[in-house]
Short mmCIF file of C-alpha atoms and ligand atoms in Angstrom, two decimals:
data_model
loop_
_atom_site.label_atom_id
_atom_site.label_comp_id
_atom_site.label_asym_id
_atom_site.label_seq_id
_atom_site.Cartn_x
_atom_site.Cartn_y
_atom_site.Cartn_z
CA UNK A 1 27.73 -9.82 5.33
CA UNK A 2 25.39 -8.88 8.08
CA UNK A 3 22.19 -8.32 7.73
CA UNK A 4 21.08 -4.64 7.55
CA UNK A 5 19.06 -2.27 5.75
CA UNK A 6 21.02 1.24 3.86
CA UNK A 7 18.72 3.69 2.70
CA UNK A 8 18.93 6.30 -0.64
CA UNK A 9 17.27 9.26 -2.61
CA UNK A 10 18.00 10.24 -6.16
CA UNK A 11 16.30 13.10 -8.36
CA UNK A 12 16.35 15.40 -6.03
CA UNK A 13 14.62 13.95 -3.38
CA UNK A 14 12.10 12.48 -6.30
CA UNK A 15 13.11 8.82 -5.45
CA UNK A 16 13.29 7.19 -2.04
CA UNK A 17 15.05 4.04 -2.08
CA UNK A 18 15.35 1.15 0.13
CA UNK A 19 17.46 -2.14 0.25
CA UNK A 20 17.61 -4.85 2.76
CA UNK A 21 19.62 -7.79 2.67
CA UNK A 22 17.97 -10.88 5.25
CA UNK A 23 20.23 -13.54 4.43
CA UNK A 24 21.10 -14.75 8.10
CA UNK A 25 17.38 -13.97 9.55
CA UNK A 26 15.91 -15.61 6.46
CA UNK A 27 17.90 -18.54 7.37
CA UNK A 28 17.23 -18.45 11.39
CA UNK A 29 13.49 -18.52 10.33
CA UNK A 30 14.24 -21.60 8.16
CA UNK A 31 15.61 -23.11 11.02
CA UNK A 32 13.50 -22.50 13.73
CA UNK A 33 10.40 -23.79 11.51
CA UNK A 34 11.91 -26.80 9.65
CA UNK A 35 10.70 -24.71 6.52
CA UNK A 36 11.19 -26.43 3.33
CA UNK A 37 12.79 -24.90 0.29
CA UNK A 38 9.74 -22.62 -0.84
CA UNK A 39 8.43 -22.16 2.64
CA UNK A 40 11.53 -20.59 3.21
CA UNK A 41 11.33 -18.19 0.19
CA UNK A 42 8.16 -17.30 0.91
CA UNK A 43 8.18 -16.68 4.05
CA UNK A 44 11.90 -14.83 3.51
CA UNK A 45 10.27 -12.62 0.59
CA UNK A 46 7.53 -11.69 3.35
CA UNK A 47 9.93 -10.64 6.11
CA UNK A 48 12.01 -8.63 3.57
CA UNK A 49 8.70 -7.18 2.13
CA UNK A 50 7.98 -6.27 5.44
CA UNK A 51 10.90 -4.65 6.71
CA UNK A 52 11.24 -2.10 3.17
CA UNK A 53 7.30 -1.28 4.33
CA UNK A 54 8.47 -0.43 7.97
CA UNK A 55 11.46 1.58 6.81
CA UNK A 56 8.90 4.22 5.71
CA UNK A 57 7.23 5.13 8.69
CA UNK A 58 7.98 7.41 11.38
CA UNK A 59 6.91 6.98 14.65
CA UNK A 60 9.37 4.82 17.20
CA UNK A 61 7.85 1.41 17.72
CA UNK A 62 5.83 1.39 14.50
CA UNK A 63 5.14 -2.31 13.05
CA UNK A 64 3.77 -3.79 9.76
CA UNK A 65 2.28 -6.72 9.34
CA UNK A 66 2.07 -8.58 6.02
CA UNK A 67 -1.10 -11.84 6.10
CA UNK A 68 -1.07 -13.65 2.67
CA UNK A 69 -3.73 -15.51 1.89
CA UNK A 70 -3.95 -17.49 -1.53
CA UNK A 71 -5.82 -20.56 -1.25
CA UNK A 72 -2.66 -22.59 -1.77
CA UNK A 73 -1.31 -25.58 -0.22
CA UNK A 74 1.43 -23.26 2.29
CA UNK A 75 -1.55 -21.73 3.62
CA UNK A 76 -1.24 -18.19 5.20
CA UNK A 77 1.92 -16.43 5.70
CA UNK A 78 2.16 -14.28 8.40
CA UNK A 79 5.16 -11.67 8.77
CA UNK A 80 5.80 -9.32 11.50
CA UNK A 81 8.25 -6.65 10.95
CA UNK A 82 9.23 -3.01 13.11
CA UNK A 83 10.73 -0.06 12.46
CA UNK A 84 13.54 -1.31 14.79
CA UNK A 85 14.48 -3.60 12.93
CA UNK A 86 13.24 -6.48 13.39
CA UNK A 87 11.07 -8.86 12.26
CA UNK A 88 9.24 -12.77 12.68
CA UNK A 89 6.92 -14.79 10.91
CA UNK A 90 5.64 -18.33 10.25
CA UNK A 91 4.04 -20.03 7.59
CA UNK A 92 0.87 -22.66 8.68
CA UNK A 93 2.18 -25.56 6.63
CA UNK A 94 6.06 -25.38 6.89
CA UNK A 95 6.37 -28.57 4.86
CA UNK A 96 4.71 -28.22 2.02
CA UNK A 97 7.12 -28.98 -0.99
CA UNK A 98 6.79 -28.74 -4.61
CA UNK A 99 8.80 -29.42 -8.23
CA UNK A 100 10.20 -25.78 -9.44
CA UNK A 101 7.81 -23.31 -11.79
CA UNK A 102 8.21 -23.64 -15.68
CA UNK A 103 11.05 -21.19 -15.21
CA UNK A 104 12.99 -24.03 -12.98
CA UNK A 105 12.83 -21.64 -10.02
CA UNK A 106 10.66 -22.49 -6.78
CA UNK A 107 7.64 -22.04 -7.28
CA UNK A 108 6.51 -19.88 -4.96
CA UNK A 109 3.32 -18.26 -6.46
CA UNK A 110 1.96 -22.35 -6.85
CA UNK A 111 2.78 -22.85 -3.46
CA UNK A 112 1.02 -19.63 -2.20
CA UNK A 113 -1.96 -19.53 -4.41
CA UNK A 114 -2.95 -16.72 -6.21
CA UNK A 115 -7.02 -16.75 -5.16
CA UNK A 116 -7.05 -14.94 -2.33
CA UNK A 117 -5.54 -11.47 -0.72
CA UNK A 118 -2.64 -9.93 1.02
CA UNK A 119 -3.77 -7.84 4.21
CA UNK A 120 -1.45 -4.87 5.56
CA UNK A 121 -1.97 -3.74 8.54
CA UNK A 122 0.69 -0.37 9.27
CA UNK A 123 0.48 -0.06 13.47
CA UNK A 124 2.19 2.92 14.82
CA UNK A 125 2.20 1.22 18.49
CA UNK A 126 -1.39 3.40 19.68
CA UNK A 127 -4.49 3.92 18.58
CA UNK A 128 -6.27 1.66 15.66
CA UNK A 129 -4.22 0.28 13.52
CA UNK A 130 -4.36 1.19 9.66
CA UNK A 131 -5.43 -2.14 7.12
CA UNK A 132 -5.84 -2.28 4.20
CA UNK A 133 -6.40 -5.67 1.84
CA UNK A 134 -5.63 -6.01 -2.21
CA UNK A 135 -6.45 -9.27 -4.22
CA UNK A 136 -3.11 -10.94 -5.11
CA UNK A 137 -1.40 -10.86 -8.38
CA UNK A 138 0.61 -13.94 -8.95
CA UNK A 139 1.17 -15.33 -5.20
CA UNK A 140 5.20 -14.40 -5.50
CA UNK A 141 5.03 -11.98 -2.78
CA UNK A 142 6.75 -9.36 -4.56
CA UNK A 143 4.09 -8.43 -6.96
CA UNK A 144 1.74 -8.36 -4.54
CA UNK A 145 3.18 -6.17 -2.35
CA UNK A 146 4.36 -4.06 -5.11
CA UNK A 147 0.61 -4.01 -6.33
CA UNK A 148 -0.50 -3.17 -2.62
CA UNK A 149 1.90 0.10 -2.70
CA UNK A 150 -0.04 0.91 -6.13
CA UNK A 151 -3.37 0.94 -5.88
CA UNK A 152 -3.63 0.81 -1.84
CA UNK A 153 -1.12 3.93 -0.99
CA UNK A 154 -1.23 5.40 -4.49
CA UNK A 155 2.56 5.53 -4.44
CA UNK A 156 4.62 4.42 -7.80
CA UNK A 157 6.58 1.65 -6.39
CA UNK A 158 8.79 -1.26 -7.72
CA UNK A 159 9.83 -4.02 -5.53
CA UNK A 160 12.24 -6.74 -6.21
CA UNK A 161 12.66 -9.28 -3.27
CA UNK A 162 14.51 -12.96 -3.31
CA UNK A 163 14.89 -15.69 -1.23
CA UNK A 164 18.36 -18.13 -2.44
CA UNK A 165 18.03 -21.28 -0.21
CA UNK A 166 20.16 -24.73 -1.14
CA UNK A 167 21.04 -27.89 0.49
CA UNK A 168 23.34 -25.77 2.91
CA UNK A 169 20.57 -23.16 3.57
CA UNK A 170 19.91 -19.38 2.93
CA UNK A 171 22.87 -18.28 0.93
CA UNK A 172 21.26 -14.86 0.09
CA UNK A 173 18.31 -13.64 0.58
CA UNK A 174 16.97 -9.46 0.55
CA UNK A 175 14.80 -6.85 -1.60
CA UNK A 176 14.63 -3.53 -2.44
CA UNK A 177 12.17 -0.80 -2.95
CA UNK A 178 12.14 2.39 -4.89
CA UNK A 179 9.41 5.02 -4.50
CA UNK A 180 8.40 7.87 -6.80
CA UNK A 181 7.21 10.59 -4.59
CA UNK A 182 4.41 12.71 -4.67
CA UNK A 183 6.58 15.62 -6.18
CA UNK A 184 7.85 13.74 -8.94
CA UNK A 185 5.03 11.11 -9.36
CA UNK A 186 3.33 12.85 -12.22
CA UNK A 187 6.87 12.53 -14.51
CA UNK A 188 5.97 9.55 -15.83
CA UNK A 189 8.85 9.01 -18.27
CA UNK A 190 10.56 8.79 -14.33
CA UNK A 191 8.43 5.86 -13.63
CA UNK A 192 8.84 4.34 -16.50
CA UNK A 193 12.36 4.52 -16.66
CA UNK A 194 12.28 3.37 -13.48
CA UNK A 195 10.08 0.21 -13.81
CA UNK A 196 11.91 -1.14 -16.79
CA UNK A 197 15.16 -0.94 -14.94
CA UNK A 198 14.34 -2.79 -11.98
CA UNK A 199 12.77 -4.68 -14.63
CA UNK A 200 15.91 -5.43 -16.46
CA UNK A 201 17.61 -6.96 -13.10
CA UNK A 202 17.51 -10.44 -13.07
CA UNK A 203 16.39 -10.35 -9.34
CA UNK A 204 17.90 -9.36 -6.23
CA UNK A 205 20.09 -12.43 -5.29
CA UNK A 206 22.02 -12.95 -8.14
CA UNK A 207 23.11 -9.64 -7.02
CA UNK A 208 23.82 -10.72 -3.77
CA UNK A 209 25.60 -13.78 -5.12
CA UNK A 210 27.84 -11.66 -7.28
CA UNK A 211 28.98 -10.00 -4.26
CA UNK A 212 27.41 -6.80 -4.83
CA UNK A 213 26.50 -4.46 -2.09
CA UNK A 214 23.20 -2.44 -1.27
CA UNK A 215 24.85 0.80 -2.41
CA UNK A 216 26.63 -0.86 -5.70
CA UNK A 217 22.67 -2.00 -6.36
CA UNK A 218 21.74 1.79 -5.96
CA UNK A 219 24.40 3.34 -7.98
CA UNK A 220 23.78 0.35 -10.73
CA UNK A 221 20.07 1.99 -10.86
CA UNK A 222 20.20 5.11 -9.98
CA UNK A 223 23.61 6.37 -10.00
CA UNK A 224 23.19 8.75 -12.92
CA UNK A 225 20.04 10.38 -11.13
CA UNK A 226 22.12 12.38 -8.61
CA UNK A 227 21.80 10.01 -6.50
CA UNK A 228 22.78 9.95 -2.47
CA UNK A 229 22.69 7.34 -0.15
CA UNK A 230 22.55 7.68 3.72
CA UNK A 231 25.58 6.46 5.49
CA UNK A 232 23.68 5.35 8.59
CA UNK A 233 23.63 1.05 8.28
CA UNK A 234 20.31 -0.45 10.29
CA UNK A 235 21.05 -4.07 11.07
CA UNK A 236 18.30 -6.14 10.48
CA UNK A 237 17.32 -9.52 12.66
CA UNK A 238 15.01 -12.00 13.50
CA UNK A 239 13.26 -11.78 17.21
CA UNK A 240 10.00 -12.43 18.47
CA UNK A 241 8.57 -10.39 21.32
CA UNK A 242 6.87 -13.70 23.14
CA UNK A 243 7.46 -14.45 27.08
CA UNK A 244 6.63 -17.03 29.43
CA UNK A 245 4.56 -14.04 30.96
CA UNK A 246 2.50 -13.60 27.90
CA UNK A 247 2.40 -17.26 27.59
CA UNK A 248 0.46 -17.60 31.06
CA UNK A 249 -1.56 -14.23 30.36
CA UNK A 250 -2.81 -16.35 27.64
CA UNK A 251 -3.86 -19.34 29.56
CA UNK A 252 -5.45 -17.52 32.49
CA UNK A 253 -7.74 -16.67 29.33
CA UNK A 254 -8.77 -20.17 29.38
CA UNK A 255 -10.91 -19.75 32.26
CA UNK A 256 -10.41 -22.01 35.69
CA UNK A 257 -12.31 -24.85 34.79
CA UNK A 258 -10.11 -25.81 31.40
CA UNK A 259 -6.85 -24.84 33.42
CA UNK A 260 -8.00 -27.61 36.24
CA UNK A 261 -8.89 -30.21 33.09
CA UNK A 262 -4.89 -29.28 32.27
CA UNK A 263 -3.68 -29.81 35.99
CA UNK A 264 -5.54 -33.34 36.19
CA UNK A 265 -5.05 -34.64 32.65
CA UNK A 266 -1.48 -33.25 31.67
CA UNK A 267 -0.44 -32.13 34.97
CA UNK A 268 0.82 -28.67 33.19
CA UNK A 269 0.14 -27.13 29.93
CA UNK A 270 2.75 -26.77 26.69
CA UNK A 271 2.12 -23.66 24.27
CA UNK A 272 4.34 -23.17 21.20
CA UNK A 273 4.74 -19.27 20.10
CA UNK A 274 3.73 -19.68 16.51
CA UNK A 275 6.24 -16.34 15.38
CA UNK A 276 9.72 -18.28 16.32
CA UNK A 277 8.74 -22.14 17.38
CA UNK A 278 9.60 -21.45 21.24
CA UNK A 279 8.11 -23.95 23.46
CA UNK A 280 6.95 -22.92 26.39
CA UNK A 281 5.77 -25.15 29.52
CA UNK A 282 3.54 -24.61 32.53
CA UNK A 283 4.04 -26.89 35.43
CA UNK A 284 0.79 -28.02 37.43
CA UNK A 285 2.09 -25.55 40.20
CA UNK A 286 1.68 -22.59 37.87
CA UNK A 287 -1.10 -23.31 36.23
CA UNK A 288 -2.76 -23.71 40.20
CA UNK A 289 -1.36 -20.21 41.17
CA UNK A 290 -3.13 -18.40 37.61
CA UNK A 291 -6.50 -20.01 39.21
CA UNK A 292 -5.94 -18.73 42.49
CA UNK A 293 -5.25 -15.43 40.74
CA UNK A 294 -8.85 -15.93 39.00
CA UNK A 295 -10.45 -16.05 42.04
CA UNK A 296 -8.93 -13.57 43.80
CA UNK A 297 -9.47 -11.32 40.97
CA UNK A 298 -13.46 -12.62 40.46
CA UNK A 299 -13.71 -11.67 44.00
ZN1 LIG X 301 7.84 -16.20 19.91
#
C-alpha cells in the first residue's frame, strides 16, 4: 500500500479524524540514515506525528516541526513535515541500539529519554512562526505529542502512532489522530468514550499488519458515530527541500578567509544535509567564485 493520509468526521462534525500510514517513507528514512531498529521507530513515530499535526492547518505551504529532546542516549529528534505532504527528519545518534522495554517491544521512551521537552513549532510559510514547548511524558513520541495537543492547543486529542521495523525493514509503520472539537469538547462522556477506545487498540501496526485499511480503522472506532470519511487520498513521502544552491549560500556564510583555509587545505569543501544524508561537494573552483562574489558584494 502506498503511503497516504485519508481524512474523517463523525458526530456531526464533533470528531475530526486523521490517519496516515508511512510505511515506505519510514523505511526510506531508515535507509538514508543507517538508523537502527529504535532510531527508526522513533524517528518514524515523529514523521507520522508530524504529518497528522500538518493535516490540520490551512494555509498552502504550512510546515510543522516536531524537536524532541529527552536527555537520552538517541539525542534529539528532529522531524519536518508540510501540509503537502511531505516530510524529513534525522535523529543525532542514528546508532544507538538497545535490548527491548519490559513489554519486549523497542524501547523507544529509554532510548529517547523522558527528562527533557518536545518543541512545536506550526509555520504557515510568513511571518513568525508559532512554538510552543511541553515537558515529555514517557519519551514514546506518541504521548507526548498527544500531551502537547492537551494542554498546549487545549484540544481533546488521542494519538496512536507505530513504527514495525524487522531484519527486512519497515513493514508498517503510521498513526492516527482523533480530535474532539470545540463544539462537542464539553461532552465528556464523548471523550471518554473516545479515549478508552483508542485505548483498547493494541496499536496502530498490528492494524496495519492485519491488512486493515485507514477507513476500516475509522469505521472500527467510529463507525457507529455517523461517521463520514473524505474520499480525497493525500499520498504521503519523504523529501527534503536541500540544494547544492543552499549548500553554497551556506558556505559563503563562512566568510572568505575560512573558504580560502578550505581551497588550500581540502582543495573544496563536503557538507552533508542533515534532513536526508545527501552529500554535497564544492570543488576549489567554486568555492573561489563564492569569494569573488564576497568581494564584489563587500564592495
Ligand atoms: Zn537534504
Amino acid at each position: 500500500m502506498v503511503d497516504q493520509l485519508v481524512r474523517a468526521t463523525a458526530a456531526d462534525g464533533g470528531i475530526r479524524a486523521v490517519g496516515v500510514i508511512t510505511t515506505r517513507l519510514t523505511e526510506e528514512a531508515r535507509q538514508r540514515h543507517n538508523l537502527s531498529y529504535v532510531a527508526t521507530a522513533a524517528l518514524g513515530r515523529s514523521m507520522s506525528s508530524g504529518l497528522l499535526l500538518a493535516s490540520s492547518m490551512k494555509q498552502e505551504g504550512s510546515r510543522v516541526n516536531i524537536h524532541v529532546k529527552g536527555g537520552g542516549p538517541l539525542g534529539g529528534i528532529l522531524a519536518d513535515a508540510g501540509l503537502d505532504g511531505t516530510v524529513r527528519g534525522y535523529v543525532d545518534n542514528p546508532e544507538i541500539e538497545l535490548p527491548p522495554n519490559s513489554k519486549g517491544k523497542l524501547d523507544v521512551g529509554g532510548a529517547v529519554g523522558d527528562r527533557g521537552y518536545l518543541y512545536v513549532v506550526r509555520d504557515v510559510g510568513y511571518g513568525h512562526p508559532y512554538s510552543s514547548t511541553v515537558e515529555l511524558v514517557s519519551g514514546e513520541i506518541g504521548d507526548d505529542v498527544a500531551h502537547y495537543l492537551v494542554t498546549s492547543e487545549q484540544t481533546p486529542s488521542a494519538l496512536l502512532v507505530g513504527v514495525f521495523v524487522g531484519a527486512e525493514g519497515v513493514t508498517a509503520a503510521g498513526g492516527i489522530l482523533i480530535q474532539v472539537l470545540p463544539k462537542a469538547a464539553t461532552d465528556e462522556a464523548l471523550v471518554e468514550l473516545l479515549e478508552s477506545r483508542v485505548a483498547g487498540l493494541a496499536g496502530f501496526t498490528p492494524l496495519l499488519q492485519e491488512g486493515k485499511t485507514l477507513p476500516e480503522i475509522f469505521e472500527q472506532l467510529l463507525g457507529d458515530m455517523n461517521l463520514f470519511i473524505f474520499p480525497e487520498v493525500q499520498d504521503l513521502r519523504f523529501h527534503c527541500a536541500c540544494s547544492f544552491d543552499r549548500v553554497l549560500g551556506a558556505l559563503k556564510m563562512l566568510g572568505e578567509d575560512e573558504l580560502q583555509d578550505m581551497i588550500e587545505k581540502d582543495d573544496g569543501a563536503e557538507a552533508t544535509c542533515h534532513f536526508c544524508g545527501r552529500v554535497y561537494q564544492a570543488s576549489s573552483d567554486e568555492l573561489t567564485q563564492l569569494i569573488a562574489d564576497l568581494r564584489t558584494e563587500s564592495v
